[in-house]
Amino acid sequence: MYISGVYSVLLLVVSNIFMTLAWYGHLKLQQTGVSAHWPMIGVIAFSWMIAFFEYCCQVPANRLGFVDNGGPFTLVQLKVVQECISLMVFALIANIMFQNQGLHWNHAAAFLCIIAAVYFVFMD
């Protein structure tokens, strides 16, 4: 059970890296001029190609981690863990890709609230 939980979390991290790149990577490409003149359908297709890999990690992560499949997490726990990972990955990638977007005290406070949510969802 422990190993499936670790694999589930690792796959969720990889999944969220792809998700963040699919959702926001095109904005960086637009900033650099690479995709500035792409039609919207081209931007959507580009994002979908990246999102395919997100789903290739997300679906197995949920299957491995779900308690009914031998994993350690309930459905609610999986979702809260995924959201926590999503925001952490987003903060890191956003700061790497869009370096002028710094984090402030209110972002740290929000992350603490999310970590508290994870704590509370795992309480008996």
Coordinates of C-alpha atoms in Angstrom, one line a residue:
M1 CA 0.0 0.0 0.0
Y2 CA 2.9 2.4 0.9
I3 CA 4.6 1.9 -2.5
S4 CA 1.4 2.6 -4.5
G5 CA 1.0 5.8 -2.5
V6 CA 4.5 6.9 -3.3
Y7 CA 4.1 6.1 -7.0
S8 CA 0.7 7.9 -7.0
V9 CA 2.2 11.1 -5.5
L10 CA 5.2 11.0 -7.9
L11 CA 2.9 10.5 -10.9
L12 CA 0.8 13.4 -9.7
V13 CA 3.8 15.6 -9.6
V14 CA 4.8 14.7 -13.1
S15 CA 1.2 15.0 -14.2
N16 CA 1.0 18.5 -12.8
I17 CA 4.2 19.6 -14.5
F18 CA 2.6 18.7 -17.8
M19 CA -0.7 20.3 -16.8
T20 CA 1.0 23.6 -15.9
L21 CA 3.0 23.6 -19.1
A22 CA -0.2 22.9 -21.1
W23 CA -2.2 25.5 -19.4
Y24 CA 0.4 28.3 -19.2
G25 CA 3.3 27.4 -21.5
H26 CA 1.7 28.9 -24.5
L27 CA 1.7 32.3 -22.7
K28 CA 5.5 32.1 -22.4
L29 CA 5.7 31.1 -26.0
Q30 CA 3.6 34.2 -26.9
Q31 CA 5.8 36.4 -24.8
T32 CA 8.9 35.2 -26.6
G33 CA 7.2 35.7 -30.0
V34 CA 7.2 32.0 -30.9
S35 CA 3.4 31.6 -30.9
A36 CA 2.4 35.3 -31.1
H37 CA 0.8 34.8 -34.5
W38 CA -0.6 31.3 -34.0
P39 CA -4.4 31.0 -34.5
M40 CA -6.3 30.0 -31.3
I41 CA -6.9 26.5 -32.7
G42 CA -3.2 26.1 -33.0
V43 CA -2.6 27.2 -29.4
I44 CA -5.4 24.8 -28.3
A45 CA -3.9 21.9 -30.3
F46 CA -0.4 22.6 -28.9
S47 CA -1.8 22.6 -25.3
W48 CA -3.8 19.4 -25.9
M49 CA -0.6 17.6 -27.1
I50 CA 1.1 18.5 -23.8
A51 CA -2.1 17.6 -21.8
F52 CA -2.1 14.1 -23.3
F53 CA 1.1 13.4 -21.3
E54 CA -0.6 14.9 -18.2
Y55 CA -3.4 12.3 -18.5
C56 CA -0.9 9.5 -19.1
C57 CA 0.3 10.2 -15.6
Q58 CA -2.9 11.4 -13.9
V59 CA -5.0 8.4 -14.7
P60 CA -2.5 5.8 -13.4
A61 CA -1.8 8.0 -10.3
N62 CA -5.4 7.9 -9.4
R63 CA -5.8 4.2 -10.1
L64 CA -2.7 3.3 -8.1
G65 CA -3.5 5.6 -5.2
F66 CA -7.3 4.9 -4.8
V67 CA -8.2 2.8 -1.8
D68 CA -10.5 0.5 -3.8
N69 CA -7.6 -0.4 -6.0
G70 CA -5.2 -1.2 -3.1
G71 CA -3.9 2.3 -2.7
P72 CA -3.8 4.3 0.5
F73 CA -6.1 7.3 -0.5
T74 CA -9.8 7.9 -0.6
L75 CA -11.2 9.9 -3.5
V76 CA -11.3 13.1 -1.4
Q77 CA -7.7 12.6 -0.2
L78 CA -6.5 12.0 -3.8
K79 CA -8.2 15.3 -4.9
V80 CA -6.8 17.4 -2.0
V81 CA -3.3 16.0 -2.5
Q82 CA -3.5 16.6 -6.2
E83 CA -4.6 20.3 -5.6
C84 CA -1.8 20.8 -3.2
I85 CA 0.7 19.4 -5.6
S86 CA -0.8 21.4 -8.4
L87 CA -0.4 24.7 -6.6
M88 CA 3.2 23.9 -5.5
V89 CA 4.2 22.9 -9.1
F90 CA 2.5 26.0 -10.5
A91 CA 4.3 28.3 -8.1
L92 CA 7.7 26.8 -9.1
I93 CA 7.1 26.8 -12.8
A94 CA 5.5 30.2 -12.9
N95 CA 8.5 31.6 -11.1
I96 CA 10.9 29.9 -13.5
M97 CA 8.9 30.8 -16.7
F98 CA 7.6 34.2 -15.6
Q99 CA 10.4 35.4 -13.4
N100 CA 8.9 38.8 -12.7
Q101 CA 6.0 37.1 -10.9
G102 CA 7.3 36.8 -7.4
L103 CA 5.6 35.2 -4.4
H104 CA 4.6 37.3 -1.5
W105 CA 3.5 36.8 2.1
N106 CA -0.2 36.2 1.1
H107 CA 0.9 33.4 -1.2
A108 CA 2.8 31.7 1.7
A109 CA -0.3 32.1 3.9
A110 CA -2.5 30.5 1.1
F111 CA 0.0 27.6 0.9
L112 CA -0.2 27.1 4.6
C113 CA -4.0 26.9 4.3
I114 CA -3.7 24.3 1.6
I115 CA -1.3 22.3 3.7
A116 CA -3.8 22.6 6.6
A117 CA -6.5 21.2 4.2
V118 CA -4.4 18.2 3.5
Y119 CA -3.9 17.7 7.2
F120 CA -7.6 17.9 7.9
V121 CA -8.7 15.6 5.1
F122 CA -6.4 12.9 6.4
M123 CA -7.7 13.2 10.0
D124 CA -9.9 10.4 11.2

